[in-house]
């Protein structure tokens, strides 16, 4: 168990909710995000999921990201009607680059009773050693790593950054790594949905259908705001 937002004593869920934190650019939010995180919620017995869109990068690096207000509006439309999912604007409201460790500490400070589990796809986890204070991240929270096509992950430990590997041992079922302080990195085998936001943007650009890749409300928003089109630059 971690030092951020954790209480070891058993408490009713309402008093100490187990909250999954799922960050991303969500440009746009798609069905794999929603389904995979719903499965993670079920497997880990989380009470709630917080979806956290990253802020607009102050200095655009590589591709330009759709303005936060659009990404946020699509997220809000996507979680409408699901009381277990909500959207947090902490990163959008904070200046500068969005660092996950800062977000987790901010959430923990604002909600000391929350037990936080950071959720991410295996592609994101494979790059976690490039994140700010990644060693502290492993010290401070539980992590749930979601499988993502093309394939299942066989060696979770080998994927963990070198700097933290020695601190973890496998659980007896080998489905998670246990930190010397009790924190866990869970490997979650979720439905393999080969959907990416990059592919969705590309389909819109080529005037192809994105039906059944995103929720209808998100599809309508993309259409109405003319996002991702070859000719248009939203602002
Ligand atoms: P892009 O194609 O623009 O890079 P993306 O589809 O990978 O976007 P992000 O917003 O970057 O979506 O991802 C947010 C989180 O969701 C990341 O942790 C990522 O690994 C995870 N994720 C995205 N798509 C899937 C998927 N199909 N299956 C499992 N996890 C996913």
XYZ file of N, CA and C and ligand atoms in Angstrom:
736
model
N 0.844 -1.195 0.000
C 0.000 0.000 0.000
C 0.877 1.242 0.000
N 0.387 2.315 -0.553
C 1.268 3.450 -0.760
C 1.126 4.541 0.273
N 2.006 5.504 0.162
C 1.944 6.612 1.102
C 1.052 7.730 0.580
N 0.801 7.737 -0.737
C -0.107 8.755 -1.255
C -1.527 8.236 -1.146
N -2.364 8.970 -0.436
C -3.790 8.679 -0.407
C -4.143 7.298 0.075
N -3.391 6.740 0.978
C -3.673 5.401 1.459
C -3.961 5.373 2.942
N -4.888 4.498 3.323
C -5.083 4.187 4.731
C -5.055 2.691 4.850
N -4.248 2.172 5.745
C -4.164 0.725 5.886
C -5.377 0.151 6.590
N -5.963 0.933 7.508
C -7.060 0.387 8.296
C -8.269 0.150 7.400
N -8.946 -1.004 7.602
C -10.125 -1.245 6.782
C -11.200 -0.216 7.095
N -11.786 0.362 6.076
C -12.814 1.367 6.289
C -13.891 1.142 5.243
N -15.119 1.547 5.522
C -16.155 1.386 4.508
C -15.773 2.150 3.247
N -16.194 1.628 2.103
C -15.793 2.229 0.829
C -16.105 3.722 0.794
N -17.260 4.101 1.334
C -17.649 5.499 1.255
C -16.689 6.383 2.039
N -16.128 5.857 3.143
C -15.228 6.662 3.957
C -13.833 6.732 3.344
N -13.429 5.683 2.683
C -12.087 5.645 2.114
C -12.170 5.048 0.712
N -12.687 5.849 -0.225
C -12.936 5.279 -1.550
C -11.654 4.873 -2.273
N -11.749 3.787 -2.983
C -10.634 3.321 -3.812
C -10.822 3.957 -5.182
N -9.875 4.814 -5.527
C -10.025 5.635 -6.736
C -8.950 5.285 -7.752
N -9.378 4.956 -8.944
C -8.445 4.709 -10.049
C -8.220 6.002 -10.810
N -6.948 6.317 -11.066
C -6.599 7.556 -11.746
C -6.085 7.200 -13.142
N -6.761 7.700 -14.150
C -6.418 7.326 -15.530
C -6.188 8.597 -16.338
N -4.933 8.882 -16.638
C -4.580 10.096 -17.373
C -4.283 9.806 -18.836
N -4.348 10.855 -19.634
C -4.026 10.688 -21.048
C -4.301 11.969 -21.799
N -4.019 11.952 -23.095
C -4.393 13.132 -23.885
C -5.867 13.045 -24.276
N -6.374 11.825 -24.417
C -7.780 11.616 -24.770
C -8.176 12.503 -25.952
N -7.499 12.288 -27.043
C -7.662 13.142 -28.228
C -8.055 12.295 -29.429
N -9.250 11.683 -29.439
C -10.341 11.773 -28.467
C -10.391 10.544 -27.549
N -11.261 10.615 -26.526
C -11.593 9.448 -25.693
C -12.286 8.428 -26.613
N -11.865 7.145 -26.502
C -12.473 6.130 -27.374
C -12.963 4.942 -26.546
N -13.550 3.971 -27.215
C -14.188 2.869 -26.496
C -13.184 1.989 -25.758
N -11.956 1.857 -26.279
C -10.977 1.021 -25.569
C -10.599 1.661 -24.234
N -10.444 2.996 -24.208
C -10.171 3.658 -22.923
C -11.246 3.262 -21.914
N -12.499 3.417 -22.329
C -13.618 3.235 -21.399
C -13.770 1.785 -20.979
N -13.732 0.895 -21.947
C -13.934 -0.521 -21.630
C -12.783 -1.073 -20.771
N -11.546 -0.748 -21.157
C -10.391 -1.309 -20.437
C -10.360 -0.814 -18.994
N -10.703 0.436 -18.798
C -10.648 0.984 -17.452
C -11.837 0.465 -16.624
N -12.947 0.192 -17.285
C -14.091 -0.419 -16.594
C -13.694 -1.824 -16.106
N -12.973 -2.551 -16.940
C -12.531 -3.887 -16.525
C -11.521 -3.777 -15.377
N -10.629 -2.811 -15.460
C -9.648 -2.598 -14.387
C -10.369 -2.273 -13.086
N -11.394 -1.455 -13.188
C -12.173 -1.080 -12.000
C -12.766 -2.322 -11.344
N -13.297 -3.200 -12.175
C -13.921 -4.412 -11.661
C -12.877 -5.352 -11.039
N -11.775 -5.564 -11.747
C -10.751 -6.501 -11.264
C -10.180 -6.022 -9.929
N -9.923 -4.718 -9.832
C -9.271 -4.190 -8.631
C -10.273 -3.762 -7.552
N -11.552 -3.842 -7.852
C -12.570 -3.453 -6.874
C -12.517 -1.964 -6.552
N -12.313 -1.145 -7.589
C -12.239 0.298 -7.360
C -13.658 0.879 -7.299
N -13.829 1.881 -6.471
C -15.138 2.509 -6.350
C -15.391 3.505 -7.471
N -14.324 4.194 -7.863
C -14.485 5.269 -8.838
C -13.279 5.348 -9.739
N -13.507 5.925 -10.900
C -12.413 6.194 -11.835
C -12.403 7.696 -12.123
N -11.214 8.269 -12.034
C -11.049 9.682 -12.410
C -10.284 9.718 -13.725
N -10.887 10.282 -14.740
C -10.204 10.434 -16.028
C -9.599 11.834 -16.058
N -8.317 11.900 -16.316
C -7.644 13.203 -16.205
C -6.956 13.571 -17.524
N -7.571 14.493 -18.280
C -6.917 14.917 -19.515
C -5.693 15.783 -19.220
N -4.642 15.551 -19.970
C -3.429 16.366 -19.827
C -3.704 17.768 -20.364
N -2.984 18.729 -19.809
C -3.119 20.124 -20.260
C -2.572 20.261 -21.675
N -2.866 21.401 -22.283
C -2.246 21.691 -23.580
C -0.764 21.886 -23.353
N 0.070 21.217 -24.127
C 1.502 21.422 -23.914
C 1.872 22.862 -24.225
N 2.593 23.529 -23.309
C 2.920 24.937 -23.527
C 3.783 25.133 -24.776
N 4.701 24.242 -24.995
C 5.496 24.314 -26.226
C 5.124 23.076 -27.002
N 4.510 23.279 -28.112
C 4.034 22.108 -28.842
C 5.214 21.295 -29.350
N 5.214 20.052 -28.952
C 6.266 19.156 -29.409
C 5.642 18.133 -30.335
N 6.217 17.942 -31.472
C 5.678 16.962 -32.401
C 4.300 17.393 -32.867
N 3.336 16.484 -32.814
C 2.016 16.814 -33.342
C 1.282 17.789 -32.422
N 0.398 18.568 -33.028
C -0.344 19.489 -32.183
C -1.541 18.757 -31.602
N -1.794 19.034 -30.338
C -2.872 18.367 -29.619
C -4.101 19.268 -29.654
N -5.255 18.668 -29.765
C -6.505 19.424 -29.800
C -6.665 20.216 -28.494
N -7.120 21.472 -28.569
C -7.262 22.272 -27.353
C -8.022 21.535 -26.248
N -7.583 21.781 -25.025
C -8.117 21.055 -23.870
C -9.634 21.156 -23.763
N -10.206 22.308 -24.134
C -11.657 22.452 -23.936
C -12.436 21.421 -24.762
N -11.919 21.092 -25.946
C -12.597 20.078 -26.761
C -12.400 18.684 -26.172
N -11.166 18.377 -25.766
C -10.888 17.036 -25.207
C -11.703 16.828 -23.930
N -11.820 17.913 -23.156
C -12.594 17.856 -21.914
C -14.093 17.664 -22.206
N -14.587 18.386 -23.176
C -16.017 18.267 -23.513
C -16.334 16.841 -23.963
N -15.430 16.232 -24.724
C -15.675 14.855 -25.186
C -15.639 13.879 -24.014
N -14.689 14.096 -23.091
C -14.625 13.236 -21.899
C -15.897 13.358 -21.077
N -16.344 14.591 -20.898
C -17.560 14.795 -20.087
C -18.752 14.121 -20.743
N -18.836 14.218 -22.051
C -19.944 13.559 -22.762
C -19.828 12.040 -22.593
N -18.601 11.537 -22.579
C -18.394 10.083 -22.520
C -18.753 9.496 -21.153
N -18.554 10.245 -20.088
C -18.821 9.680 -18.747
C -20.241 9.999 -18.259
N -20.956 10.823 -19.020
C -22.306 11.211 -18.592
C -23.152 9.957 -18.356
N -23.815 9.917 -17.222
C -24.680 8.768 -16.948
C -23.977 7.632 -16.244
N -22.677 7.725 -16.049
C -21.952 6.682 -15.301
C -21.447 7.278 -13.993
N -22.137 6.984 -12.883
C -21.758 7.631 -11.620
C -20.386 7.208 -11.115
N -19.844 6.122 -11.638
C -18.520 5.672 -11.176
C -17.370 6.359 -11.909
N -17.664 6.988 -13.021
C -16.607 7.653 -13.789
C -16.781 9.164 -13.687
N -15.678 9.867 -13.452
C -15.760 11.324 -13.526
C -14.487 11.879 -14.135
N -14.541 13.151 -14.475
C -13.433 13.802 -15.164
C -12.846 14.843 -14.233
N -11.526 14.852 -14.131
C -10.869 15.842 -13.273
C -10.107 16.835 -14.147
N -10.215 18.106 -13.784
C -9.520 19.141 -14.559
C -8.227 19.593 -13.873
N -7.732 18.809 -12.925
C -6.540 19.267 -12.178
C -5.369 19.612 -13.104
N -5.151 18.803 -14.117
C -3.981 19.065 -14.976
C -4.230 20.246 -15.899
N -5.467 20.361 -16.366
C -5.794 21.478 -17.261
C -5.678 22.804 -16.502
N -6.057 22.777 -15.230
C -6.032 24.016 -14.447
C -4.643 24.387 -13.958
N -3.738 23.415 -13.950
C -2.392 23.697 -13.467
C -1.570 24.236 -14.631
N -0.693 25.172 -14.354
C 0.149 25.694 -15.430
C 1.268 24.724 -15.742
N 1.766 24.822 -16.927
C 2.964 24.055 -17.295
C 2.653 22.633 -17.717
N 3.706 21.835 -17.834
C 3.543 20.457 -18.272
C 2.822 19.641 -17.215
N 2.133 18.588 -17.665
C 1.389 17.742 -16.738
C 2.271 16.591 -16.284
N 2.698 16.635 -15.044
C 3.473 15.524 -14.509
C 2.581 14.710 -13.578
N 2.566 13.402 -13.799
C 1.662 12.530 -13.044
C 1.930 12.583 -11.550
N 3.196 12.629 -11.165
C 3.511 12.638 -9.727
C 2.893 13.875 -9.053
N 2.926 15.016 -9.760
C 2.334 16.240 -9.198
C 0.820 16.087 -9.068
N 0.228 15.470 -10.068
C -1.227 15.257 -10.054
C -1.628 14.367 -8.885
N -0.884 13.269 -8.703
C -1.221 12.339 -7.615
C -1.070 13.017 -6.260
N -0.003 13.799 -6.102
C 0.209 14.476 -4.821
C -0.876 15.521 -4.569
N -1.282 16.188 -5.635
C -2.342 17.189 -5.491
C -3.664 16.511 -5.101
N -3.963 15.391 -5.736
C -5.199 14.672 -5.404
C -5.155 14.170 -3.967
N -3.999 13.626 -3.577
C -3.870 13.075 -2.225
C -4.000 14.179 -1.171
N -3.427 15.350 -1.468
C -3.510 16.453 -0.506
C -4.957 16.933 -0.367
N -5.676 16.957 -1.475
C -7.061 17.425 -1.449
C -8.034 16.392 -0.890
N -7.645 15.120 -0.969
C -8.559 14.028 -0.554
C -7.763 12.983 0.215
N -7.386 13.295 1.437
C -6.486 12.399 2.175
C -7.050 10.994 2.408
N -8.349 10.821 2.326
C -8.909 9.486 2.592
C -8.852 8.584 1.355
N -8.616 9.151 0.197
C -8.650 8.336 -1.020
C -7.484 7.362 -1.074
N -7.777 6.155 -1.508
C -6.735 5.161 -1.798
C -6.567 5.195 -3.315
N -5.409 5.684 -3.774
C -5.224 5.928 -5.211
C -4.508 4.774 -5.907
N -5.027 4.388 -7.059
C -4.326 3.442 -7.926
C -4.173 4.104 -9.291
N -2.940 4.216 -9.728
C -2.670 4.827 -11.023
C -2.836 3.769 -12.105
N -3.672 4.054 -13.095
C -3.932 3.102 -14.188
C -3.295 3.608 -15.479
N -2.718 2.692 -16.232
C -2.158 3.089 -17.538
C -2.028 1.862 -18.431
N -1.991 2.095 -19.732
C -1.749 1.013 -20.669
C -0.294 0.564 -20.600
N -0.055 -0.642 -21.080
C 1.299 -1.189 -21.002
C 2.278 -0.371 -21.845
N 1.777 0.282 -22.902
C 2.648 1.132 -23.732
C 3.150 2.324 -22.918
N 2.271 2.877 -22.099
C 2.680 3.997 -21.238
C 3.628 3.502 -20.147
N 3.318 2.331 -19.596
C 4.159 1.791 -18.518
C 5.586 1.523 -19.019
N 5.681 1.090 -20.271
C 7.006 0.772 -20.838
C 7.897 2.007 -20.919
N 7.283 3.199 -20.826
C 8.075 4.445 -20.912
C 8.130 5.186 -19.582
N 7.702 4.527 -18.521
C 7.541 5.247 -17.254
C 8.880 5.753 -16.696
N 9.982 5.124 -17.125
C 11.274 5.595 -16.609
C 11.651 6.971 -17.156
N 10.862 7.494 -18.111
C 11.121 8.855 -18.599
C 10.282 9.879 -17.824
N 9.425 9.411 -16.918
C 8.525 10.326 -16.195
C 9.244 10.966 -15.007
N 8.800 12.176 -14.682
C 9.355 12.903 -13.535
C 9.181 12.070 -12.249
N 10.258 11.931 -11.508
C 10.244 11.232 -10.206
C 9.581 9.858 -10.282
N 9.953 9.089 -11.302
C 9.256 7.813 -11.465
C 9.544 6.850 -10.312
N 10.714 6.977 -9.695
C 11.016 6.081 -8.570
C 10.067 6.383 -7.411
N 9.827 7.671 -7.187
C 8.887 8.075 -6.117
C 7.483 7.577 -6.416
N 7.139 7.582 -7.677
C 5.807 7.102 -8.081
C 5.579 5.670 -7.597
N 6.575 4.822 -7.807
C 6.447 3.427 -7.370
C 6.421 3.331 -5.851
N 7.127 4.258 -5.194
C 7.136 4.254 -3.724
C 5.775 4.667 -3.174
N 5.062 5.501 -3.915
C 3.932 6.195 -3.314
C 2.548 5.668 -3.668
N 2.385 5.023 -4.816
C 1.036 4.522 -5.162
C 1.074 3.105 -5.696
N -0.101 2.480 -5.695
C -0.300 1.237 -6.434
C -0.479 1.602 -7.908
N -0.093 0.684 -8.765
C -0.211 0.934 -10.203
C -0.935 -0.249 -10.844
N -1.833 0.041 -11.755
C -2.502 -1.003 -12.535
C -2.105 -0.839 -13.987
N -1.479 -1.867 -14.548
C -1.015 -1.802 -15.939
C -1.990 -2.601 -16.810
N -2.620 -1.927 -17.773
C -3.621 -2.572 -18.624
C -2.956 -3.169 -19.855
N -3.306 -4.407 -20.180
C -2.785 -4.987 -21.413
C -3.314 -4.165 -22.595
N -2.559 -4.167 -23.662
C -2.986 -3.441 -24.867
C -2.439 -4.184 -26.069
N -3.238 -4.355 -27.134
C -2.696 -5.032 -28.307
C -1.394 -4.355 -28.737
N -0.451 -5.042 -29.362
C -0.634 -6.323 -30.042
C -0.626 -7.564 -29.149
N -0.065 -7.533 -27.958
C 0.000 -8.831 -27.290
C -0.012 -8.739 -25.792
N -0.176 -9.885 -25.122
C -0.124 -9.886 -23.664
C 1.309 -9.625 -23.192
N 1.424 -9.159 -21.976
C 2.759 -8.936 -21.429
C 3.128 -10.138 -20.594
N 4.260 -10.741 -20.895
C 4.621 -11.962 -20.181
C 5.535 -11.692 -18.992
N 6.427 -10.728 -19.149
C 7.391 -10.510 -18.081
C 7.269 -9.094 -17.526
N 6.398 -8.979 -16.534
C 6.107 -7.670 -15.964
C 7.354 -7.044 -15.337
N 8.119 -7.859 -14.666
C 9.289 -7.354 -13.950
C 10.308 -6.755 -14.915
N 10.446 -7.424 -16.074
C 11.413 -6.930 -17.063
C 10.983 -5.569 -17.604
N 9.680 -5.293 -17.539
C 9.171 -4.015 -18.031
C 9.353 -2.888 -17.019
N 9.486 -3.259 -15.764
C 9.628 -2.237 -14.719
C 10.986 -1.548 -14.877
N 11.026 -0.253 -14.613
C 12.300 0.470 -14.768
C 13.408 -0.147 -13.913
N 14.616 -0.116 -14.444
C 15.772 -0.698 -13.755
C 15.897 -0.146 -12.333
N 15.634 1.139 -12.189
C 15.844 1.788 -10.885
C 14.955 1.233 -9.784
N 13.833 0.606 -10.153
C 12.933 0.113 -9.100
C 12.834 -1.411 -9.067
N 13.351 -2.060 -10.095
C 13.156 -3.506 -10.236
C 13.540 -4.285 -8.982
N 14.672 -3.905 -8.409
C 15.188 -4.630 -7.248
C 14.305 -4.512 -6.014
N 13.411 -3.527 -6.026
C 12.551 -3.339 -4.847
C 11.309 -4.217 -4.880
N 11.103 -4.895 -6.023
C 9.868 -5.668 -6.170
C 10.123 -7.170 -6.209
N 9.157 -7.924 -5.679
C 9.139 -9.367 -5.877
C 7.770 -9.714 -6.462
N 7.696 -10.883 -7.073
C 6.420 -11.320 -7.628
C 5.472 -11.780 -6.523
N 4.162 -11.566 -6.728
C 3.164 -12.177 -5.849
C 3.115 -13.669 -6.195
N 2.474 -14.465 -5.344
C 2.512 -15.908 -5.580
C 1.816 -16.279 -6.895
N 0.794 -15.519 -7.321
C 0.151 -15.853 -8.603
C 0.864 -15.193 -9.792
N 1.927 -14.463 -9.528
C 2.749 -13.778 -10.539
C 1.949 -12.751 -11.353
N 0.778 -12.343 -10.841
C -0.010 -11.340 -11.558
C 0.309 -9.933 -11.091
N 1.084 -9.854 -10.017
C 1.490 -8.518 -9.604
C 2.874 -8.551 -8.985
N 3.457 -7.347 -8.931
C 4.744 -7.171 -8.264
C 4.469 -6.500 -6.927
N 5.181 -6.940 -5.910
C 4.970 -6.354 -4.585
C 6.226 -5.597 -4.171
N 6.041 -4.344 -3.884
C 7.138 -3.460 -3.461
C 7.545 -3.823 -2.035
N 8.780 -3.511 -1.687
C 9.208 -3.805 -0.313
C 8.352 -3.055 0.714
N 7.704 -1.953 0.312
C 6.833 -1.244 1.261
C 5.379 -1.713 1.174
N 5.116 -2.744 0.361
C 3.763 -3.295 0.269
C 2.962 -2.812 -0.939
N 3.411 -1.739 -1.576
C 2.708 -1.284 -2.790
C 2.703 -2.376 -3.838
N 1.738 -2.281 -4.739
C 1.681 -3.295 -5.802
C 1.648 -2.671 -7.185
N 2.233 -3.401 -8.119
C 2.015 -3.122 -9.538
C 1.236 -4.317 -10.057
N -0.019 -4.077 -10.430
C -0.876 -5.164 -10.905
C -0.811 -5.221 -12.417
N -0.696 -6.406 -12.951
C -0.849 -6.526 -14.386
C -2.257 -7.001 -14.676
N -3.001 -6.224 -15.442
C -4.426 -6.493 -15.654
C -4.666 -6.908 -17.094
N -5.123 -8.128 -17.241
C -5.402 -8.632 -18.574
C -6.815 -8.216 -18.944
N -6.914 -7.214 -19.814
C -8.231 -6.682 -20.186
C -8.494 -6.988 -21.666
N -9.735 -6.789 -22.085
C -10.100 -7.101 -23.476
C -9.153 -6.407 -24.446
N -8.708 -7.155 -25.423
C -7.778 -6.596 -26.412
C -8.577 -5.845 -27.472
N -8.590 -4.534 -27.353
C -9.324 -3.691 -28.304
C -8.295 -2.831 -29.018
N -8.078 -3.141 -30.264
C -6.994 -2.458 -30.987
C -7.501 -1.131 -31.551
N -7.760 -0.216 -30.635
C -8.278 1.107 -30.998
C -7.284 2.131 -30.480
N -6.960 3.112 -31.309
C -6.111 4.198 -30.811
C -6.680 5.525 -31.284
N -6.391 6.559 -30.525
C -6.841 7.899 -30.892
C -6.183 8.332 -32.206
N -4.944 7.914 -32.409
C -4.236 8.263 -33.657
C -5.019 7.738 -34.863
N -5.450 6.486 -34.761
C -6.202 5.877 -35.864
C -7.538 6.594 -36.075
N -8.181 6.990 -34.983
C -9.475 7.684 -35.099
C -9.284 9.038 -35.787
N -8.255 9.770 -35.374
C -7.999 11.078 -36.011
C -7.733 10.904 -37.503
N -6.974 9.874 -37.808
C -6.620 9.616 -39.208
C -7.865 9.265 -40.030
N -8.762 8.469 -39.433
C -9.999 8.120 -40.150
C -10.836 9.373 -40.423
N -10.941 10.258 -39.438
C -11.729 11.476 -39.649
C -11.077 12.317 -40.745
N -9.760 12.414 -40.672
C -9.041 13.212 -41.676
C -9.332 12.707 -43.089
N -9.460 11.376 -43.183
C -9.728 10.792 -44.508
C -11.224 10.624 -44.784
N -12.040 11.306 -43.966
C -13.503 11.274 -44.116
C -14.071 9.858 -44.042
N -13.452 9.019 -43.172
C -13.949 7.653 -42.973
C -14.784 7.595 -41.689
N -15.572 6.556 -41.565
C -16.450 6.398 -40.400
C -15.652 6.095 -39.126
N -16.108 6.652 -38.004
C -15.540 6.276 -36.696
C -16.650 5.707 -35.797
N -17.757 5.378 -36.406
C -18.870 4.772 -35.679
C -18.393 3.480 -35.024
N -18.818 3.242 -33.791
C -18.464 2.067 -32.989
C -17.006 2.072 -32.490
N -16.270 3.124 -32.776
C -14.930 3.275 -32.174
C -14.985 4.258 -31.008
N -15.959 5.160 -31.086
C -16.181 6.131 -30.003
C -17.661 6.103 -29.659
N -18.014 6.667 -28.510
C -19.429 6.750 -28.145
C -20.143 7.704 -29.116
N -21.440 7.474 -29.344
C -22.179 8.355 -30.256
C -22.061 9.840 -29.883
N -22.087 10.142 -28.577
C -22.005 11.560 -28.176
C -20.654 12.159 -28.572
N -19.614 11.351 -28.517
C -18.268 11.828 -28.896
C -18.197 11.994 -30.418
N -18.785 11.058 -31.111
C -18.811 11.143 -32.577
C -19.541 12.424 -33.011
N -20.659 12.690 -32.348
C -21.436 13.893 -32.702
C -20.631 15.158 -32.421
N -19.894 15.144 -31.294
C -19.100 16.325 -30.933
C -18.004 16.571 -31.983
N -17.335 15.507 -32.372
C -16.250 15.622 -33.374
C -16.803 16.201 -34.673
N -17.981 15.734 -35.025
C -18.627 16.180 -36.258
C -19.017 17.656 -36.151
N -19.667 17.981 -35.029
C -20.175 19.345 -34.851
C -19.039 20.362 -34.806
N -17.968 20.011 -34.107
C -16.859 20.954 -33.943
C -15.834 20.824 -35.064
N -16.086 19.944 -35.993
C -15.214 19.732 -37.146
C -13.771 19.438 -36.723
N -13.644 18.588 -35.692
C -12.304 18.231 -35.219
C -11.661 17.231 -36.194
N -10.360 17.262 -36.213
C -9.521 16.269 -36.916
C -9.655 16.287 -38.439
N -10.363 17.270 -38.970
C -10.519 17.288 -40.423
C -9.248 17.791 -41.070
N -9.045 17.375 -42.303
C -7.833 17.761 -43.018
C -7.732 19.280 -43.148
N -8.898 19.925 -43.400
C -8.844 21.356 -43.729
C -8.899 22.259 -42.495
N -9.460 21.749 -41.378
C -9.779 22.640 -40.257
C -8.751 22.547 -39.141
N -8.479 23.657 -38.501
C -7.673 23.686 -37.270
C -8.555 24.243 -36.163
N -9.020 23.406 -35.230
C -9.913 23.913 -34.186
C -9.185 24.853 -33.234
N -9.930 25.765 -32.637
C -9.296 26.577 -31.601
C -10.222 26.745 -30.411
P -2.720 8.350 -29.270
O -3.036 7.359 -30.363
O -3.108 9.779 -29.590
O -1.306 8.226 -28.728
P -4.098 6.665 -27.304
O -5.228 5.997 -28.019
O -2.875 5.845 -27.014
O -3.712 8.011 -28.047
P -3.985 8.170 -24.832
O -4.916 9.277 -24.497
O -2.601 8.507 -25.191
O -4.701 7.275 -25.985
O -3.994 7.054 -23.710
C -4.396 7.217 -22.383
C -4.156 5.902 -21.680
O -4.971 4.875 -22.264
C -2.703 5.385 -21.808
O -2.298 4.863 -20.560
C -2.816 4.293 -22.862
O -1.836 3.300 -22.690
C -4.209 3.728 -22.596
N -4.827 3.147 -23.782
C -5.142 3.780 -24.926
N -5.684 2.948 -25.819
C -5.719 1.717 -25.240
C -6.164 0.423 -25.679
N -6.636 0.238 -26.911
N -6.049 -0.621 -24.801
C -5.538 -0.416 -23.560
N -5.097 0.782 -23.096
C -5.182 1.834 -23.920
